[in-house]
Coordinates of C-alpha atoms in Angstrom, one line a residue:
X1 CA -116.6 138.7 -95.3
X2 CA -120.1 137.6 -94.8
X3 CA -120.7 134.1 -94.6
X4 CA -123.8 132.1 -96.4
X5 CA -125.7 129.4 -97.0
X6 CA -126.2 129.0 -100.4
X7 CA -128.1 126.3 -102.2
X8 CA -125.7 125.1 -104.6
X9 CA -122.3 125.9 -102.6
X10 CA -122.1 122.1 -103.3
X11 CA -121.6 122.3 -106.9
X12 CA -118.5 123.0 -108.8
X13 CA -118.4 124.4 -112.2
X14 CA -115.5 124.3 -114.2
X15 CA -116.5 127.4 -116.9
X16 CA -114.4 127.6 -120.4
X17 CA -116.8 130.0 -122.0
X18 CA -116.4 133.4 -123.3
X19 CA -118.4 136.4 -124.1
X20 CA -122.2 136.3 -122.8
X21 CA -123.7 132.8 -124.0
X22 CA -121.9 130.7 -121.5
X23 CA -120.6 133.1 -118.9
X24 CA -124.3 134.5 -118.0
X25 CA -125.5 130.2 -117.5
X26 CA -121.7 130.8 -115.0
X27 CA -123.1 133.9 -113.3
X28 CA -127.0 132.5 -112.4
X29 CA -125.2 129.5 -111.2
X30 CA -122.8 131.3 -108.8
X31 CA -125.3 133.8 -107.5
X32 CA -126.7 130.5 -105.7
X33 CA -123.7 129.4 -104.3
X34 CA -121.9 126.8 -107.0
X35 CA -117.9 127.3 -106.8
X36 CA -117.5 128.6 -110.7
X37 CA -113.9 128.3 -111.9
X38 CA -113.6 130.5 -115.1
X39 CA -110.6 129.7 -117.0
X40 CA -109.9 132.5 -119.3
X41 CA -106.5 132.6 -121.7
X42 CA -103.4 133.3 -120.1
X43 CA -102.6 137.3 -120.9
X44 CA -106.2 138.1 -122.6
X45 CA -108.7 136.6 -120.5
X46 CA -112.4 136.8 -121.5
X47 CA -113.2 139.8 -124.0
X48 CA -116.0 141.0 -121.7
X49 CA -113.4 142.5 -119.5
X50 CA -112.5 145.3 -122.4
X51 CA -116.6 145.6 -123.1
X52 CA -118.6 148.5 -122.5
X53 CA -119.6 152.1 -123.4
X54 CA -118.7 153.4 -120.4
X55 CA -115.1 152.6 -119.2
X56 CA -114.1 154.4 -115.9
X57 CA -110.7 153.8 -114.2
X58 CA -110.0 152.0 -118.0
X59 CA -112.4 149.2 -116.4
X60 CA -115.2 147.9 -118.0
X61 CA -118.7 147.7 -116.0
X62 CA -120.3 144.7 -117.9
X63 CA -117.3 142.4 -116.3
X64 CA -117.8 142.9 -112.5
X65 CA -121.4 141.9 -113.2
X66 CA -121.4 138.7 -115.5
X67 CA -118.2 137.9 -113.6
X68 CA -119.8 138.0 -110.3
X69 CA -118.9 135.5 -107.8
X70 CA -116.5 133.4 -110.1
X71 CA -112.8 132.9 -109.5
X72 CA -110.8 133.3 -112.6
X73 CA -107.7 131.4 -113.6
X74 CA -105.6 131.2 -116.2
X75 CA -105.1 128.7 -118.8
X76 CA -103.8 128.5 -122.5
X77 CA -106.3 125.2 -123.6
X78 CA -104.4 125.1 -127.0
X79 CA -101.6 123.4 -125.5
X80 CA -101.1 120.1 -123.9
X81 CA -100.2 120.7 -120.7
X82 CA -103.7 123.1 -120.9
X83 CA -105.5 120.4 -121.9
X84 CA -104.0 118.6 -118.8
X85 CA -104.8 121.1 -116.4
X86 CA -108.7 121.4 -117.6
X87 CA -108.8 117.5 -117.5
X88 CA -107.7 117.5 -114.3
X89 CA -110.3 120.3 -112.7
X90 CA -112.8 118.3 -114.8
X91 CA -111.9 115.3 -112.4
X92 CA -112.9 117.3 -109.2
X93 CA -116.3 119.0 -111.0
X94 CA -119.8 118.7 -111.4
X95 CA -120.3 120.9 -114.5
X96 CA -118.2 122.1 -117.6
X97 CA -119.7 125.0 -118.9
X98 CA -118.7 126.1 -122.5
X99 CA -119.7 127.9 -125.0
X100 CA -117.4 127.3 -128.2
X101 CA -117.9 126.8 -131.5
X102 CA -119.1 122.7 -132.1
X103 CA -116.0 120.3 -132.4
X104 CA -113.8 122.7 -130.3
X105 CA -112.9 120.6 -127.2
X106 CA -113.0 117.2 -129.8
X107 CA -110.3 119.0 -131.4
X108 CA -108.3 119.6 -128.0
X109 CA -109.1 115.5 -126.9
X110 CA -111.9 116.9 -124.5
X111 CA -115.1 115.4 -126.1
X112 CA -118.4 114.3 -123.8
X113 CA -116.8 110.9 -124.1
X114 CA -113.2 111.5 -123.1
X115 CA -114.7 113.6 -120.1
X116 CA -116.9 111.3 -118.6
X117 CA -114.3 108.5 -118.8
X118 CA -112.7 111.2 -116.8
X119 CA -116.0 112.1 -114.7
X120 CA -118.7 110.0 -115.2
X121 CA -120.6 112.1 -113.2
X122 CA -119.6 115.5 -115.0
X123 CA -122.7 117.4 -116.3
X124 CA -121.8 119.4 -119.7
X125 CA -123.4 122.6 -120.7
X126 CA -122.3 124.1 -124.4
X127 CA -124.3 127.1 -125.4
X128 CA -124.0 127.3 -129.6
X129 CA -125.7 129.4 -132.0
X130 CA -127.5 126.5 -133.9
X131 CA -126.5 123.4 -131.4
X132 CA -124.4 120.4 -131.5
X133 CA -126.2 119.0 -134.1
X134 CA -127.7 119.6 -138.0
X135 CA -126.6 121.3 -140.8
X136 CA -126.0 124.6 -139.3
X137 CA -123.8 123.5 -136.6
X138 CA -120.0 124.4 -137.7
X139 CA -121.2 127.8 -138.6
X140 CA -120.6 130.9 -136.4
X141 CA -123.4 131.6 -134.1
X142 CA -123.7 135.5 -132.3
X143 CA -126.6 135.9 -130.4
X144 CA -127.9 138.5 -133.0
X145 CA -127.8 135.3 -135.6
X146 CA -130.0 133.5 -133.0
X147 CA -132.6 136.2 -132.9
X148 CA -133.1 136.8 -135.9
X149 CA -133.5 133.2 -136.9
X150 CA -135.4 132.1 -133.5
X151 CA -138.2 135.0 -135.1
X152 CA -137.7 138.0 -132.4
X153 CA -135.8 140.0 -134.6
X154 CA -139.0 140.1 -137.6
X155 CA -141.6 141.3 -134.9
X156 CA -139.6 143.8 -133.5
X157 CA -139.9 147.2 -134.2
X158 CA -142.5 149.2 -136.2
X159 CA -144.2 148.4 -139.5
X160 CA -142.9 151.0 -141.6
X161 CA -139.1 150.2 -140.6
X162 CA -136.7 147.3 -141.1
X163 CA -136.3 144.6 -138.0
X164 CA -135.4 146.3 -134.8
X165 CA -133.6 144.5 -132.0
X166 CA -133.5 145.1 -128.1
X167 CA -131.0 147.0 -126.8
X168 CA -129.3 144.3 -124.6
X169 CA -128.1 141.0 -125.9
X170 CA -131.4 138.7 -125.8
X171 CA -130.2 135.8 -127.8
X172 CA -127.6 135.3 -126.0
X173 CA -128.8 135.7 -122.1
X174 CA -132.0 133.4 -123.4
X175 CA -129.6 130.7 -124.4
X176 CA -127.7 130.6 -121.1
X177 CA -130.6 131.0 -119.2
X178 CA -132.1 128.1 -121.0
X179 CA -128.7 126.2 -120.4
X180 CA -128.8 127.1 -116.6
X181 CA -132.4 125.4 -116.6
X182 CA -130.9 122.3 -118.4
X183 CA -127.6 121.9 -116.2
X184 CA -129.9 122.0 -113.1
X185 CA -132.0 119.6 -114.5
X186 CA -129.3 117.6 -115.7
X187 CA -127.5 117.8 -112.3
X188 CA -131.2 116.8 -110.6
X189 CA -131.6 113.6 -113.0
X190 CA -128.0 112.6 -112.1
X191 CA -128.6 112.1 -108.5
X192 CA -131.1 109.5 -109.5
X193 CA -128.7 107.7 -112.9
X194 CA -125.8 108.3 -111.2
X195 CA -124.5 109.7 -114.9
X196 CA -124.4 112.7 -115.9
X197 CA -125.3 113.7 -119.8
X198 CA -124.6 116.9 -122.1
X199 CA -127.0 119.4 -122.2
X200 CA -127.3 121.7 -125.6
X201 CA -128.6 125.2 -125.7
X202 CA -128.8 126.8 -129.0
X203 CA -129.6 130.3 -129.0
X204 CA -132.2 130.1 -132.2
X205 CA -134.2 127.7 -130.1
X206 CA -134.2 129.5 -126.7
X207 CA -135.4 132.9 -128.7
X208 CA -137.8 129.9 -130.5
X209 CA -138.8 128.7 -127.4
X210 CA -140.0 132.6 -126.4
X211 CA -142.2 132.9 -129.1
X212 CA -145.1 131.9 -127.8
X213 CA -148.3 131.1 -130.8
X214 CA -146.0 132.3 -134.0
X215 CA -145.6 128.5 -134.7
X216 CA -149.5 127.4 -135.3
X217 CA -150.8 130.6 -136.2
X218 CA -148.6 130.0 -139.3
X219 CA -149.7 126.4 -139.6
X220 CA -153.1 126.5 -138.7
X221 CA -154.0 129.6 -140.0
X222 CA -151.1 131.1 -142.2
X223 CA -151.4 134.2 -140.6
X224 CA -147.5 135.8 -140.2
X225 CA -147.0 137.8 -137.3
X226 CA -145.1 141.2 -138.2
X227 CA -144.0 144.0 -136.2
X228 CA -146.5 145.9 -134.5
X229 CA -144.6 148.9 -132.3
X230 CA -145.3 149.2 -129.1
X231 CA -148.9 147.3 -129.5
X232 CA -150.0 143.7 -129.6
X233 CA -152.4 142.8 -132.5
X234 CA -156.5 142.7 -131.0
X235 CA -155.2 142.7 -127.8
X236 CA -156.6 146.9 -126.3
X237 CA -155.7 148.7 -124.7
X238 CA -152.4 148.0 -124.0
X239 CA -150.2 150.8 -125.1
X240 CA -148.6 153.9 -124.0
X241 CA -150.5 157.1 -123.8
X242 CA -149.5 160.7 -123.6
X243 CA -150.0 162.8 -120.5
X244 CA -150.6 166.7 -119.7
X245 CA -147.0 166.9 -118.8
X246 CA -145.3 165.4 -121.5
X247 CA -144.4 162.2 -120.0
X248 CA -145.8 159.0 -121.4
X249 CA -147.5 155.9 -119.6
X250 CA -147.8 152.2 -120.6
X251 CA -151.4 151.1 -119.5
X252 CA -152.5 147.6 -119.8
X253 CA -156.2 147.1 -119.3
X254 CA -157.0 144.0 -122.4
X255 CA -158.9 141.7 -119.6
X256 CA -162.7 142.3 -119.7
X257 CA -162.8 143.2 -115.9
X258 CA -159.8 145.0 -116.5
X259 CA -161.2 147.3 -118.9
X260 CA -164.0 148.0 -116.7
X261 CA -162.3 149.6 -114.0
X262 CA -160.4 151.6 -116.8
X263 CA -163.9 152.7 -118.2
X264 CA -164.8 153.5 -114.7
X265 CA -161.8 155.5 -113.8
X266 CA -162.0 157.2 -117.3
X267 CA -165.6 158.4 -115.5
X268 CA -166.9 156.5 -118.3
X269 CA -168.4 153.3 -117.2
X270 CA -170.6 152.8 -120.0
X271 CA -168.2 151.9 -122.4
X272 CA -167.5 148.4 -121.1
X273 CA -171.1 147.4 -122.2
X274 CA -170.5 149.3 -125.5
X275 CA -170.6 146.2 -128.5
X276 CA -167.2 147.8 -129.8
X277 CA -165.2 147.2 -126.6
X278 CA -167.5 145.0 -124.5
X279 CA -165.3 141.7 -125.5
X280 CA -161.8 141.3 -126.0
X281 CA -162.3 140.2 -129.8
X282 CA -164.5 143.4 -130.2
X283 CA -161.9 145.8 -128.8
X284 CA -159.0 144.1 -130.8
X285 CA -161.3 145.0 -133.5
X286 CA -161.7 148.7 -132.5
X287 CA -158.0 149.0 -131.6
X288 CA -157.5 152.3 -133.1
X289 CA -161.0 154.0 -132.0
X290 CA -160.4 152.5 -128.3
X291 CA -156.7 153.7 -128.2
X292 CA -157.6 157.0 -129.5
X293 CA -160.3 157.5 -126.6
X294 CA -158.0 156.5 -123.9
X295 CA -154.9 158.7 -125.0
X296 CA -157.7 161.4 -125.1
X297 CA -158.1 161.0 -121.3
X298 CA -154.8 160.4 -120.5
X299 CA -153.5 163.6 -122.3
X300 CA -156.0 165.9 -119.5
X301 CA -153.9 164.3 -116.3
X302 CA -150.6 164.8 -115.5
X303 CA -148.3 161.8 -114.7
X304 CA -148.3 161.3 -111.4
X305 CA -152.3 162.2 -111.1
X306 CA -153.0 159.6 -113.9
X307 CA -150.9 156.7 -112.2
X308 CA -152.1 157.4 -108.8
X309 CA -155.4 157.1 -110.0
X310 CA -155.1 154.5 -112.1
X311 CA -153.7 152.6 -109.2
X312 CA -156.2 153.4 -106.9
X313 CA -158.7 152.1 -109.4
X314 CA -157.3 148.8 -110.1
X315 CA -155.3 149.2 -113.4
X316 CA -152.2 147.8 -114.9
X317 CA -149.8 150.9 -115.4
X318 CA -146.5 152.3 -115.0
X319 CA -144.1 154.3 -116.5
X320 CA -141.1 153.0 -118.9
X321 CA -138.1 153.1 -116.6
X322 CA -134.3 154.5 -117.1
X323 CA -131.6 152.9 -115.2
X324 CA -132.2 156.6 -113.1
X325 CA -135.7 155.9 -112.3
X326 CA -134.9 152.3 -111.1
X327 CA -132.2 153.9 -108.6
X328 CA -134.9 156.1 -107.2
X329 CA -137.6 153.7 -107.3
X330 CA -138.9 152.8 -103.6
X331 CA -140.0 149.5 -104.6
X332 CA -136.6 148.5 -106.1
X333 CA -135.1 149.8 -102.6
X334 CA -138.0 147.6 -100.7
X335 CA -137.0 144.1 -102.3
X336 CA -133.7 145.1 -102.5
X337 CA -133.6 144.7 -107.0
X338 CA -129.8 147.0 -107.1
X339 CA -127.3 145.5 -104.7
X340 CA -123.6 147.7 -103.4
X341 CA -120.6 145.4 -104.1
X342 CA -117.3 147.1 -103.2
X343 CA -115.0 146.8 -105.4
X344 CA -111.1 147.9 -105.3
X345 CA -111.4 150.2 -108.2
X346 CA -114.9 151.4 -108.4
X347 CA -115.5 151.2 -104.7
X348 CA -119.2 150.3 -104.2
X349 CA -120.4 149.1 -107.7
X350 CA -124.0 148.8 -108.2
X351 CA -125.5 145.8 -109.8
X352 CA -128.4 144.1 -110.6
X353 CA -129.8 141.7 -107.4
X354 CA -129.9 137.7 -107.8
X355 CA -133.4 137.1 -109.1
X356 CA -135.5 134.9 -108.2
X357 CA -135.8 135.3 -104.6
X358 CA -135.8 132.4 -102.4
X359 CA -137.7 132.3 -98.9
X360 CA -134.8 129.9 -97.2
X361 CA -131.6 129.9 -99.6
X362 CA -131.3 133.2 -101.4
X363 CA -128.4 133.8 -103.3
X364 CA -126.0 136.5 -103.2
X365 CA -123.7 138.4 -104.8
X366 CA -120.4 138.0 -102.7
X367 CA -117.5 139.0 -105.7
X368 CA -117.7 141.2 -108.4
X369 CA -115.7 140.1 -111.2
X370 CA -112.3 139.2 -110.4
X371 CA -108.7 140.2 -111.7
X372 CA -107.4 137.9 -114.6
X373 CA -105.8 134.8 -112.8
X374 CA -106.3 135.7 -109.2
X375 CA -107.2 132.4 -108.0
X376 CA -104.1 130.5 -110.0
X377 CA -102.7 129.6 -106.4
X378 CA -105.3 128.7 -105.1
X379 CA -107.1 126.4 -107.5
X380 CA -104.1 124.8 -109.0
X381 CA -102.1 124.9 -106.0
X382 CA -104.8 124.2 -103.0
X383 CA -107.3 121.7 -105.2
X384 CA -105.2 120.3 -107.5
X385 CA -102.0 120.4 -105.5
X386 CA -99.4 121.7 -107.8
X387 CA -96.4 122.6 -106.1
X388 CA -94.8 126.0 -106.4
X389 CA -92.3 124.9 -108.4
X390 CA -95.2 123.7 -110.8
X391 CA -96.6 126.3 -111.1
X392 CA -93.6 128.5 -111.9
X393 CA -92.9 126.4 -114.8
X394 CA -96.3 126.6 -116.2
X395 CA -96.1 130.3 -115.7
X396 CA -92.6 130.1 -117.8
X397 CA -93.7 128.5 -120.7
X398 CA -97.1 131.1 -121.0
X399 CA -99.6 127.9 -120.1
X400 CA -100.8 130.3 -117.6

């Protein structure tokens, strides 16, 4: 196996979570190097690991990816001896990742409190639908919840339909995301206190936190941003237009200079001294008269003709990818975006690459997502040092 330097191989995360809130904060950690120990219930194990459309082998293909480079053991945390055991990793952590329902490890004697008299040093992450804190926070919180109450979900979609959503689960990658950002900046702070704290990511607020001027346009202005389809209100063009072969491509050409070289590439120069689209307020204003002339070009080229031009020229523009298009993509293959893991079933798996890319420390994607308590031995045995016998006796009464 490869070896690498990675730039958190010195942290150690002790991850309770299940689903996508707290296990994708796991999975951006580990693609840097941290040791992530993912305890999962002895016999079930995380649900991800029966998720997905697509189920070849009778494996799911979200789990080897939001699993990735994690060791997974076993652990029933609604028992004492459970309890014990989690205590006990918590002693020889950094983080504790988790992502269940407020009061849930008060309830099983693992609150901040009893942990850092444990750890003082321990970092804790919970990911919730509406936080630790407030009225809201005993209610059940799915990432969909978060999205539509954080404001994605109402300006989604188009006008003349209900609330749309994205097809991959925002709400709750945003939240972890947001958690990962917290945890390293909670891990940061403690190298200079010496303590570490909680951190609290709800996923209403990261989706909140996306939602760029929605807040003081309402306050300042009371104007109520609604769903728009695939445009941005008074900001043209910026859209997807129709080509001579059927296809359809997403140009984005709002900035003034922008719009010039589209005008110029159009053959029509003249129309970025025009008073309808000469400023960005004017074309906002014109939306529907400037998107209508554009399409009208577009619709004479076919795709590739268009896009080559338009990149030759200086333009924003692409076409909207499929998961087939990103595998033949040469830019993709050039930065390396899809990475090969092999993997015992599936042989070599394709994945998504860590993002971002580092100059010195890159991370990596060593493991896919491993079997259900593969790493038992060697956590509880080699790091805790339970003794065989131990560990036979936990197995017998089902605590892992």
């Amino acid at each position: 196996m490869p070896r690498y330097d990675l730039p958190l191989d010195d942290i150690r995360v002790v991850e309770l979570g299940q689903l996508l809130a707290g296990p994708f904060c796991g999975q951006l950690l580990g693609d840097f190097g941290a040791e992530v120990i993912k305890v999962e219930d002895p016999g079930r194990g995380d649900p991800m690991r029966q998720w997905g459309r697509e189920k070849p082998h009778g494996r799911s293909l979200w789990w080897p990816v939001v699993a990735r480079n994690k060791k997974s053991v076993t652990c029933d945390l609604r028992t004492p001896e459970g309890q014990d055991l989690v205590k006990r990793l918590v002693a020889e952590a950094d983080v504790l990742l988790e992502n269940f329902r407020p009061g849930t490890l008060e309830r099983w004697g693992m609150s901040p409190a009893e942990l850092h008299a444990i750890n003082p040093w321990l970092v804790i992450t919970r990911v919730t639908g509406f936080g630790q804190t407030g009225p809201y926070a005993p209610r059940a919180g799915y990432g969909s919840i978060g999205e539509a109450m954080g404001g994605i979900r109402h300006v989604t979609g188009d006008p003349d339909r209900p609330p749309s959503r994205a097809g991959i689960s925002l709400g709750d990658s945003l939240a972890a995301t947001h958690a990962c950002v917290g945890t390293l900046v909670a891990l940061h702070q403690r190298e200079r206190s010496g303590k570490g704290q909680v951190v609290d990511s709800a996923i209403y607020e990261a989706v909140l936190a996306m939602m760029e001027s929605l807040l003081p346009e309402w306050q300042q202005a009371a104007y109520q941003r609604e769903r728009t389809g695939p445009v941005l209100p008074n900001v043209s063009p910026s859209n997807v237009y129709p080509t001579a072969d059927g296809e359809s491509v997403l140009i984005a050409a709002n900035q003034d200079s922008v719009f010039a070289r589209l005008a110029r590439v159009m053959g029509a120069p003249g129309l970025a001294a025009d008073p309808r689209f000469a400023t960005h307020g004017a074309r906002g204003e014109h939306m529907a008269e400037l998107d209508g002339l554009v399409a009208a070009w577009t619709a004479t080229l076919p795709a590739e003709e268009l896009l080559r031009t338009l990149h030759e020229g200086g333009v924003p523009a692409g076409r909207i990818y499929t998961a087939a298009d990103m595998f033949a993509d040469p830019h993709f293959a050039a930065r390396e975006a899809i990475v090969r893991v092999p993997h015992p079933e599936f042989g070599e798996l394709a994945m998504q690459n860590v993002v971002p890319k580092l100059s010195a420390t890159p991370g990596a994607v060593r493991t896919p997502g491993p079997e259900l308590g593969r790493h038992n031995d060697e956590v509880y045995g080699g790091l805790l040092g339970l003794t065989g016998a131990e560990l036979a006796g936990l197995r017998e009464k089902g605590v892992i």
